[in-house]
Coordinates of C-alpha atoms and ligand atoms in Angstrom, one line a residue:
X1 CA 24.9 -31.1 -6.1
X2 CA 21.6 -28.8 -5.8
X3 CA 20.8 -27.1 -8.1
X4 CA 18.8 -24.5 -8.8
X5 CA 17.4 -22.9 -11.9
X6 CA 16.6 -19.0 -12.5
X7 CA 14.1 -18.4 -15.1
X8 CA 13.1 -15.1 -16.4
X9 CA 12.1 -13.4 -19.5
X10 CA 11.3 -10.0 -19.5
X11 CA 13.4 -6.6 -18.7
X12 CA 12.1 -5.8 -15.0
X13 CA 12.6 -9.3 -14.5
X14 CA 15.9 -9.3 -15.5
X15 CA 17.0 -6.6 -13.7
X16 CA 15.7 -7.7 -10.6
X17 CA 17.1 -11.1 -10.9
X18 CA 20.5 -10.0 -11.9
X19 CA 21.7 -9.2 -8.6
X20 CA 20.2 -12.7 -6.9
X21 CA 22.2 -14.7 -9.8
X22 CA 25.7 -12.7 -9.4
X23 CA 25.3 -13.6 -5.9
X24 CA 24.2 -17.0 -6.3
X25 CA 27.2 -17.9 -8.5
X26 CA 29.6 -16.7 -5.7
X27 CA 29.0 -20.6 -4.0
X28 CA 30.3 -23.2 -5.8
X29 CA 28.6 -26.2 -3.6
X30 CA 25.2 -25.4 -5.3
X31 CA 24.5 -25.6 -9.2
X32 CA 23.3 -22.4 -10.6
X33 CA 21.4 -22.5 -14.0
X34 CA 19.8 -19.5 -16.2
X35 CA 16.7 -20.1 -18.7
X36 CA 15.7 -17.0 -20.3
X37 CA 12.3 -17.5 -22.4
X38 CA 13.0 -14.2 -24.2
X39 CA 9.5 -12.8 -23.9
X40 CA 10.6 -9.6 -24.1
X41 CA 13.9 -10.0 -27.0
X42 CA 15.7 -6.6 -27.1
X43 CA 14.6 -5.2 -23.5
X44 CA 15.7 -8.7 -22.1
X45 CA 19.2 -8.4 -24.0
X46 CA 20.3 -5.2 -23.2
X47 CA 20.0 -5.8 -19.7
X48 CA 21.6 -9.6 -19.4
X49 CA 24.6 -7.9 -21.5
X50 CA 25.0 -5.1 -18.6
X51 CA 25.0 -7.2 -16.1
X52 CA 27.4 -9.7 -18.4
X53 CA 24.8 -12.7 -17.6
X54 CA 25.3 -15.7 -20.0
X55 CA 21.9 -17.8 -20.6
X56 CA 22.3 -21.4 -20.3
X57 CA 19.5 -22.0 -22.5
X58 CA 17.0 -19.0 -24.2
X59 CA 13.6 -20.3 -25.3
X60 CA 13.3 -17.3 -27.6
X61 CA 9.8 -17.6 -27.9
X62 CA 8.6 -13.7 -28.4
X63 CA 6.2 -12.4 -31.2
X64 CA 5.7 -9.3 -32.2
X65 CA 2.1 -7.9 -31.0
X66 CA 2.2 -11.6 -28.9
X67 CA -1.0 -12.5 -26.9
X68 CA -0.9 -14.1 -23.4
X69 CA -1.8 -17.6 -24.4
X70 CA 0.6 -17.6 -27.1
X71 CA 3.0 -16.4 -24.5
X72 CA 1.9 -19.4 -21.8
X73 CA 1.8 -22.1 -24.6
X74 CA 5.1 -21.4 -26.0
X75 CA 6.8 -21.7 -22.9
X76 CA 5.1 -24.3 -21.3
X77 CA 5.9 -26.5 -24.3
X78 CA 9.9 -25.4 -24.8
X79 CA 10.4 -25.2 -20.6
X80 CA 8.8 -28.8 -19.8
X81 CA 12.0 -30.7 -21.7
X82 CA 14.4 -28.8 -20.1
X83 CA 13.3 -29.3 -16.3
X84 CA 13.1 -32.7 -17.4
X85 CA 16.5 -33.0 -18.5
X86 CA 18.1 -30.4 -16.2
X87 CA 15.9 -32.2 -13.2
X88 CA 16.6 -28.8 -10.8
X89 CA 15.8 -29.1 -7.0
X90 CA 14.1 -25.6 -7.3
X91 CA 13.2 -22.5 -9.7
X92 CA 13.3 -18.9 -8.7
X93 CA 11.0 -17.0 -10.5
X94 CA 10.0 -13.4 -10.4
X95 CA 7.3 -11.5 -9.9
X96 CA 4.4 -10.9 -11.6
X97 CA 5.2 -11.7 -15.7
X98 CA 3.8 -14.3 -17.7
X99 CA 7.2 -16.3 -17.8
X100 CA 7.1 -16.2 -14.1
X101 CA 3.6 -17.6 -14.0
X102 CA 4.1 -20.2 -16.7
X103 CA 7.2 -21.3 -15.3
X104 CA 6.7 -22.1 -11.9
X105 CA 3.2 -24.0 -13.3
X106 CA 5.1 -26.0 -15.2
X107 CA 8.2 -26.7 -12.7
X108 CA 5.0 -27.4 -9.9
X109 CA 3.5 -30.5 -12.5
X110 CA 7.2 -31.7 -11.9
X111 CA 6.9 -31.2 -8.3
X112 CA 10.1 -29.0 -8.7
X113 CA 10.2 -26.6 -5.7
X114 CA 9.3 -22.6 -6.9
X115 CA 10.6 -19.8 -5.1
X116 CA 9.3 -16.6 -5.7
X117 CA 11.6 -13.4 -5.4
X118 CA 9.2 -10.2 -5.1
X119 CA 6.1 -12.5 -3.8
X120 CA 3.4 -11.0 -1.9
X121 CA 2.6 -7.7 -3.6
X122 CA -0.9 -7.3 -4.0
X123 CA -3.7 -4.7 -5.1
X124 CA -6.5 -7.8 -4.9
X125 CA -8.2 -6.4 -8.1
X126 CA -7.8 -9.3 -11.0
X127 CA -8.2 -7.1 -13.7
X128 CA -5.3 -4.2 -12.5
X129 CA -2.6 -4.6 -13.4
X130 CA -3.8 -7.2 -15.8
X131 CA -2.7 -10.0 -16.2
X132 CA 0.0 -9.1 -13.2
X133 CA -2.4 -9.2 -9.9
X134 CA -3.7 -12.6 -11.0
X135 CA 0.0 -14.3 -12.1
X136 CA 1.4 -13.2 -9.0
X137 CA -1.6 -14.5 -6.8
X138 CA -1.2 -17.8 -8.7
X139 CA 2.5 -17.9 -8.0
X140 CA 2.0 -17.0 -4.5
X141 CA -0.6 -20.8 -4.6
X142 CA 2.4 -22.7 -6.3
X143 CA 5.3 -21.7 -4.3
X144 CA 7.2 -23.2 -1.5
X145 CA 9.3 -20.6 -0.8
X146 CA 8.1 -16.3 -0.9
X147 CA 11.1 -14.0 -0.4
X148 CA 8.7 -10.7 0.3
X149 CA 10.3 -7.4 0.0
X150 CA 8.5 -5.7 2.5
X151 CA 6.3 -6.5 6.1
X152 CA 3.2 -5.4 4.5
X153 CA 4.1 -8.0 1.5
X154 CA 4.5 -10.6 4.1
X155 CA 1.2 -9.2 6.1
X156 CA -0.5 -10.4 2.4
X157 CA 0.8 -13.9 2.0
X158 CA -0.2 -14.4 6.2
X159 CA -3.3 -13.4 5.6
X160 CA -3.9 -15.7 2.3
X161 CA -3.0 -19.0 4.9
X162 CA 0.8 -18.8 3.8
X163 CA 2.8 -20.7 6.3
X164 CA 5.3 -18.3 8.2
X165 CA 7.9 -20.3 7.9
X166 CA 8.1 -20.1 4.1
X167 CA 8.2 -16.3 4.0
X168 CA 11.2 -14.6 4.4
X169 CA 11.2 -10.7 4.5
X170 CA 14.7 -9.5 1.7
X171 CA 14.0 -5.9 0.7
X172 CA 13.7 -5.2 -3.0
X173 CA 16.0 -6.9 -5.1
X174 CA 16.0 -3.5 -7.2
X175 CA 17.7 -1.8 -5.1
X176 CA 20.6 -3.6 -4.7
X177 CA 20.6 -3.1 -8.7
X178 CA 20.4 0.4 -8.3
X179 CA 23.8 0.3 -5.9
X180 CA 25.4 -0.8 -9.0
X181 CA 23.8 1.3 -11.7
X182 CA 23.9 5.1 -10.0
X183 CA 26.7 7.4 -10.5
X184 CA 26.7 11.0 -9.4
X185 CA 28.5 11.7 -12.0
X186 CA 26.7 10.6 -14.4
X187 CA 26.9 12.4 -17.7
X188 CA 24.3 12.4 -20.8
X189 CA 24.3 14.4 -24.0
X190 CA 20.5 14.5 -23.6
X191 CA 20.5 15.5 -20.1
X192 CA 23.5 17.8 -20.4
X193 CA 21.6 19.7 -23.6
X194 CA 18.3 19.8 -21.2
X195 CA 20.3 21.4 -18.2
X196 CA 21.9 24.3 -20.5
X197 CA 18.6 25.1 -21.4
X198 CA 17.5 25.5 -17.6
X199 CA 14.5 23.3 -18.0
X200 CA 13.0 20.9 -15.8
X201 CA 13.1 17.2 -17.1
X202 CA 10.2 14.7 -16.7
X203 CA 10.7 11.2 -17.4
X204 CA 7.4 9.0 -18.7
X205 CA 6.9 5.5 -19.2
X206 CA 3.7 3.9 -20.2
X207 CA 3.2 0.1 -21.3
X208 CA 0.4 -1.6 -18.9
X209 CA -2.4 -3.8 -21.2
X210 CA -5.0 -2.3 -19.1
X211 CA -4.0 1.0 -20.6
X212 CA -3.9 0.3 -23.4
X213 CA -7.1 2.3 -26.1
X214 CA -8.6 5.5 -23.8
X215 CA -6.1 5.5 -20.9
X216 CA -3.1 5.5 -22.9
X217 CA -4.4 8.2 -25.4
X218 CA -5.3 10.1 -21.9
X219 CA -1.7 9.9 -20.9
X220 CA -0.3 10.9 -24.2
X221 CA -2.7 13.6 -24.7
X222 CA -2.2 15.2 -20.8
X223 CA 1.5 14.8 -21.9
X224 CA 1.0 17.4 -24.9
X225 CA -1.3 19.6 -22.6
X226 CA 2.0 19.4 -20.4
X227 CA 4.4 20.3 -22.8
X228 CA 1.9 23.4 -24.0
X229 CA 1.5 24.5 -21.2
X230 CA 4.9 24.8 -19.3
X231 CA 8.1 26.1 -21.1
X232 CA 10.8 25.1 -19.0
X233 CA 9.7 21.3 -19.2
X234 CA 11.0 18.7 -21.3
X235 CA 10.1 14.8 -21.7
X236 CA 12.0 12.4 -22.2
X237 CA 9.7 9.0 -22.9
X238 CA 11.7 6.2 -23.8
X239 CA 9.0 4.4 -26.0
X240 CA 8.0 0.5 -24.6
X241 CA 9.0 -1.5 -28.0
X242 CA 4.7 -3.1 -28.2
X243 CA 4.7 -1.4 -31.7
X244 CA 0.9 -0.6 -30.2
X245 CA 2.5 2.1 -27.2
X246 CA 5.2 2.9 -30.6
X247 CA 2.6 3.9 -33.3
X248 CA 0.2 5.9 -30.9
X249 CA 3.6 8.0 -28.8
X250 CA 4.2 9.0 -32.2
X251 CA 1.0 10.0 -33.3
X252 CA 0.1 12.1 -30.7
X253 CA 3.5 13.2 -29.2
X254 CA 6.1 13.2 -32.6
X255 CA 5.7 16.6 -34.0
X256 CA 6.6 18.2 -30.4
X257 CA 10.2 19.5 -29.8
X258 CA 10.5 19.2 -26.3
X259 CA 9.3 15.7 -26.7
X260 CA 11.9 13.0 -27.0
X261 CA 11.0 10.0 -27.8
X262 CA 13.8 7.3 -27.2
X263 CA 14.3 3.8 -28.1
X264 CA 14.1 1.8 -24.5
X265 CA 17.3 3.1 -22.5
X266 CA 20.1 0.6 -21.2
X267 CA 19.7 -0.2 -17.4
X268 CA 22.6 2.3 -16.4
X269 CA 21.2 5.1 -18.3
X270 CA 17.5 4.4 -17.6
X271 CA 18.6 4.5 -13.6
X272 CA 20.7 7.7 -14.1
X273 CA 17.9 9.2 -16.1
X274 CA 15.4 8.6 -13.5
X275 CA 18.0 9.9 -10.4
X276 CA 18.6 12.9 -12.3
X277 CA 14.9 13.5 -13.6
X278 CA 12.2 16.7 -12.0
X279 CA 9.9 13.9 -11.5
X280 CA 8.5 10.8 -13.0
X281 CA 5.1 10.0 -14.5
X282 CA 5.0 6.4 -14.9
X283 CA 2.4 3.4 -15.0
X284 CA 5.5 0.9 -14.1
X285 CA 6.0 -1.6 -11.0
X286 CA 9.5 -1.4 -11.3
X287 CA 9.8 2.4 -11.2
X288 CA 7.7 2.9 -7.7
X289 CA 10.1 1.0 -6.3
X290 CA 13.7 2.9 -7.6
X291 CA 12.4 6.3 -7.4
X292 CA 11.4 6.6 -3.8
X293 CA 14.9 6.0 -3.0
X294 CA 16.2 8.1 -5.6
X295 CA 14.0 11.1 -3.9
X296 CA 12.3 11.9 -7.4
X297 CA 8.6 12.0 -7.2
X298 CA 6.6 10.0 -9.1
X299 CA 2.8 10.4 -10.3
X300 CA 1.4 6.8 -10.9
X301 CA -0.6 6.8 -13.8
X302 CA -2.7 3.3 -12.6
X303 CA -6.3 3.4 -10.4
X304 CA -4.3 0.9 -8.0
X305 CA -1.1 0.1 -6.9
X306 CA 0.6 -2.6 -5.0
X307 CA 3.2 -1.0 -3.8
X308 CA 1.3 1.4 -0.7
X309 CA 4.8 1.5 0.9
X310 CA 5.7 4.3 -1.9
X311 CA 2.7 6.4 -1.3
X312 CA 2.9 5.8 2.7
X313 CA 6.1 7.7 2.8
X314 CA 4.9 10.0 0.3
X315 CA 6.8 9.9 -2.9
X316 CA 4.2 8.3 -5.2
X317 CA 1.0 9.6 -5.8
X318 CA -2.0 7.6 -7.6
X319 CA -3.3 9.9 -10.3
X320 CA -5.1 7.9 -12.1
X321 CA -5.4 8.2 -16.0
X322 CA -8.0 10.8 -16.8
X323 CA -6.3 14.2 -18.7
X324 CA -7.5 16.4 -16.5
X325 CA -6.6 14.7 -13.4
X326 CA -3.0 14.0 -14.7
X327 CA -2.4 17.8 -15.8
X328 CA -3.5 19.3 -12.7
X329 CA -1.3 16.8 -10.4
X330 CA 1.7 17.6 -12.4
X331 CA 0.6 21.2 -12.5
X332 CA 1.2 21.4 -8.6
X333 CA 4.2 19.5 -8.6
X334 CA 5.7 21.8 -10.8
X335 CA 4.4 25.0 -9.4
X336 CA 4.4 23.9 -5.6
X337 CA 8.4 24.0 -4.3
X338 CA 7.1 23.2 -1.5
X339 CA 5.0 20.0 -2.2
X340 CA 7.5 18.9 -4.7
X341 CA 10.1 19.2 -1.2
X342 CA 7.9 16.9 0.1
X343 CA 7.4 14.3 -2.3
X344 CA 11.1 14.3 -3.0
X345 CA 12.5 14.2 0.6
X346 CA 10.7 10.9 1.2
X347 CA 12.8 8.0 2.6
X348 CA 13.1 4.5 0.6
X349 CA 11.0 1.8 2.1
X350 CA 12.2 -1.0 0.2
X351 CA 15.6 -2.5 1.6
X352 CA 18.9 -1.9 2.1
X353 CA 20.9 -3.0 -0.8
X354 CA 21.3 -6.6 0.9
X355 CA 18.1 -8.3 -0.4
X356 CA 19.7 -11.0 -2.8
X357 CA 22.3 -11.7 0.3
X358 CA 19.5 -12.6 2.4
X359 CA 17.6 -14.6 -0.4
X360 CA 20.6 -16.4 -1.4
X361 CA 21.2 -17.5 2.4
X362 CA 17.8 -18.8 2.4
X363 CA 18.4 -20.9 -0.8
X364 CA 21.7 -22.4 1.0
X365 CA 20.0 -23.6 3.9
X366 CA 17.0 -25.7 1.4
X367 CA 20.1 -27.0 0.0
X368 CA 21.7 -28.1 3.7
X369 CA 18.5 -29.5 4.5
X370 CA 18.5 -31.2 1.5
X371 CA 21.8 -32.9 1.5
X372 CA 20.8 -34.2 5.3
X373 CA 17.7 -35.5 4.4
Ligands
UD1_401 C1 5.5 -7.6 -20.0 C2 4.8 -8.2 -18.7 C3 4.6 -7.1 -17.7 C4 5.8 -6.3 -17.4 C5 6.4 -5.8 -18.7 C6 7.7 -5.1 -18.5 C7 3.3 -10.0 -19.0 C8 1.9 -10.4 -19.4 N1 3.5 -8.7 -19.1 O1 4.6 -6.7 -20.6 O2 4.1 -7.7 -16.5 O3 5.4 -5.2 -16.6 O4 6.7 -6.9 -19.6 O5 8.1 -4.3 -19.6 O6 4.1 -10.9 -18.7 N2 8.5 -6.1 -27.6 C9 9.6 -6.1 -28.5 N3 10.9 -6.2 -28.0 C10 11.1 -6.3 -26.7 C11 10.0 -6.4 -25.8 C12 8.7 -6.3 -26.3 O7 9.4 -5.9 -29.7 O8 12.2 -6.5 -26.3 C13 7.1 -6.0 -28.2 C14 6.7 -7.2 -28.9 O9 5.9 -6.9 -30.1 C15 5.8 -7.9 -27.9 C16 5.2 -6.7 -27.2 O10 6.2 -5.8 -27.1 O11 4.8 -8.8 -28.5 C17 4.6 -7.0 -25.8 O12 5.5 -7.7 -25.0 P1 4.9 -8.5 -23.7 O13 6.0 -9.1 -23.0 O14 3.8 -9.4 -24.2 O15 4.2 -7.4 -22.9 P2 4.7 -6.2 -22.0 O16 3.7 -5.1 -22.1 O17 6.1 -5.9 -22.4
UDP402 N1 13.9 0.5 -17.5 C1 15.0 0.5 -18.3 N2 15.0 1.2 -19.5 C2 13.9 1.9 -19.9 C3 12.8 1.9 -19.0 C4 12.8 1.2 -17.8 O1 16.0 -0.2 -18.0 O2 14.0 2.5 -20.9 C5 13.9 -0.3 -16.2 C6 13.5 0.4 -14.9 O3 14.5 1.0 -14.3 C7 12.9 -0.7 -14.1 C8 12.3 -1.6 -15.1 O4 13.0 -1.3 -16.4 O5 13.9 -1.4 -13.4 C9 10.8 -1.5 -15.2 O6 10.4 -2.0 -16.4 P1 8.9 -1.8 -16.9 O7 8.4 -0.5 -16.4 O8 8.9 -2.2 -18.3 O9 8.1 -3.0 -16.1 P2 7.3 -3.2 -14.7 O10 8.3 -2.8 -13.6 O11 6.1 -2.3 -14.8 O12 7.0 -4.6 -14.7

């Protein structure tokens, strides 16, 4: 029988994989495996226990404060047993992680075939994000197969020599997640006690490496300006567990009431959260892609991104990570009703809920070919 193995290990991987594996498991003809390598270990578990995904095998391997070759080594050296044992006909990886890089290296020195859900994003800058632009580049070198979410993602894999006929155009896998996570009735103790109070909530996340020292300070520092400055806003930052992003939140952002900061939030609350949230500032991948068709504007706190579709349609804006600059964009949105119309009125450029369908079709037919050959 085929079979094919799904290796992930980190949250936004996990989420965006869920919805490809539920589906995959649907046909019986072709064997579906799940590695998890656990880079991330709480973030990773709170999201395969929502979406009631069982590992087949967990590699474990994460460290506290872990460093990207300590990341690569460990699974490289726990992964190349098990693809030798489980001898899959392909992996699906995802992304942009470290686990998805590392993984489909080591399945390509078995001359296992990679797919690569989410291929094709690009900002063409090495060091931003960091390590991301350069993992998903070197994915894009190793795989056989690129499900791209968007044209303009499939425009960057034609123009990097990729054959056409291994590019298939899905949509966003995260949006089909989001289908299952948002509820209009949603309810939260923290977002009902934020409403009574008539006040305006703004969701922050921050974790990128390339942030980390000045830029993250920036962030947390143009957070407090924030906070001082308007009194109908309140934060709600559920902290990044890197017990760097922990230690600094806390020192500059603790001793402020209308500052909560929140162990990560579980997928369903995190999505509600951010459909029910003023706006969103936000150095994440995953988040430019669920807001825009959640119609909540979101000021990217990065120099690039590789997601243009957002900012096309006009509900992301690059702000960069100077104070200044990150105050006086959020100033407007928050003063301007008619800019913050807008940016929320945008429409979602990244699929139709159907993406894993269309990926999963793909798979069936390698595995057709493959029995006829
Ligand atoms: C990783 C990915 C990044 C992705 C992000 C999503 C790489 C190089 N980075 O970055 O692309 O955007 O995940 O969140 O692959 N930690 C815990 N528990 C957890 C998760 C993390 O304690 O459940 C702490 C650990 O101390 C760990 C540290 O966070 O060492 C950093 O985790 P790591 O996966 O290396 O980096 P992220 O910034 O999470
Ligand atoms: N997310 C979550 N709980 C949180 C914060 C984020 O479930 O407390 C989800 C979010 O909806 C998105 C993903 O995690 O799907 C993004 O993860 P992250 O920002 O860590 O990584 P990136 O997308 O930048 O790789």
């Amino acid at each position: 029988m085929y079979k094919v193995i799904a290796i992930f290990g980190t949250r936004p991987e996990a989420i965006k994989m869920a919805p490809v594996i539920q589906e995959l498991k649907k046909h019986h003809h072709i064997e579906t495996k799940i590695i998890v390598t656990a880079q991330h270990r709480e973030m990773l578990d709170q999201v395969l226990e929502y979406f009631d995904i069982v590992p087949d095998y967990d590699l474990n391997i994460m460290k506290v404060n872990q460093t990207l070759v300590g990341v690569t080594t460990a699974i490289m050296q726990e992964l190349e047993a098990l693809l030798i044992q489980e001898k899959p006909n392909m992996i699906l990886v995802h992304g942009d992680t470290t686990t998805a890089f590392t993984s489909a290296m080591t399945a390509y020195y078995h001359q296992i075939s990679v797919a690569h859900v989410e291929a094709g994003l690009r900002t063409n800058n090495k060091y931003s994000p960091f390590p991301e632009e350069a993992n998903r580049q070197l994915i894009g070198v190793l795989a056989d197969l690129h499900f791209a979410p968007t044209n303009q993602a499939k425009q960057n894999l034609l123009e990097e020599g990729k054959p056409l006929e291994t590019i298939i155009v899905t949509g966003n896998t995260s949006i089909d997640a989001l289908m299952k996570t948002v509820n209009d009735d949603y309810r939260h103790p923290l977002i009902d006690s934020i409403r009574q109070k008539q006040r305006r909530m703004i969701l922050l996340t921050a974790h990128r490496r390339e942030n980390f020292g000045e830029s993250m300070q920036n962030i947390f520092m143009a957070t407090r300006d924030l906070v001082e400055a308007y009194d109908d806003i309140e934060v709600v930052f559920p902290v990044h567990l890197n017990p760097l992003i922990k230690q600094l939140a806390k020192q500059v952002l603790g001793d402020l009431s209308r500052v909560h900061l929140i162990p990560p939030l579980d997928v369903i609350d995190f999505h509600n959260f951010l459909g029910q949230s003023y706006l969103v500032l936000t150095d994440s991948g995953g988040i430019q892609e669920e807001a825009p068709s959640l119609g909540v504007p979101v000021l990217v706190m990065r120099d690039t991104t590789e997601r243009p579709e957002g900012v096309e349609v006009g509900t992301l804006k690059l702000v960069g990570c100077h104070r200044e600059t990150i105050v006086a964009e959020t100033s407007r949105l928050l003063d301007d009703l008619e800019l913050y119309k807008r940016m929320a009125s945008a429409s979602n450029p990244y699929g139709d809920g159907q993406a894993s369908i269309r990926i999963v079709n793909k798979i069936l037919e390698s595995a057709l070919s493959n029995q006829n050959d």
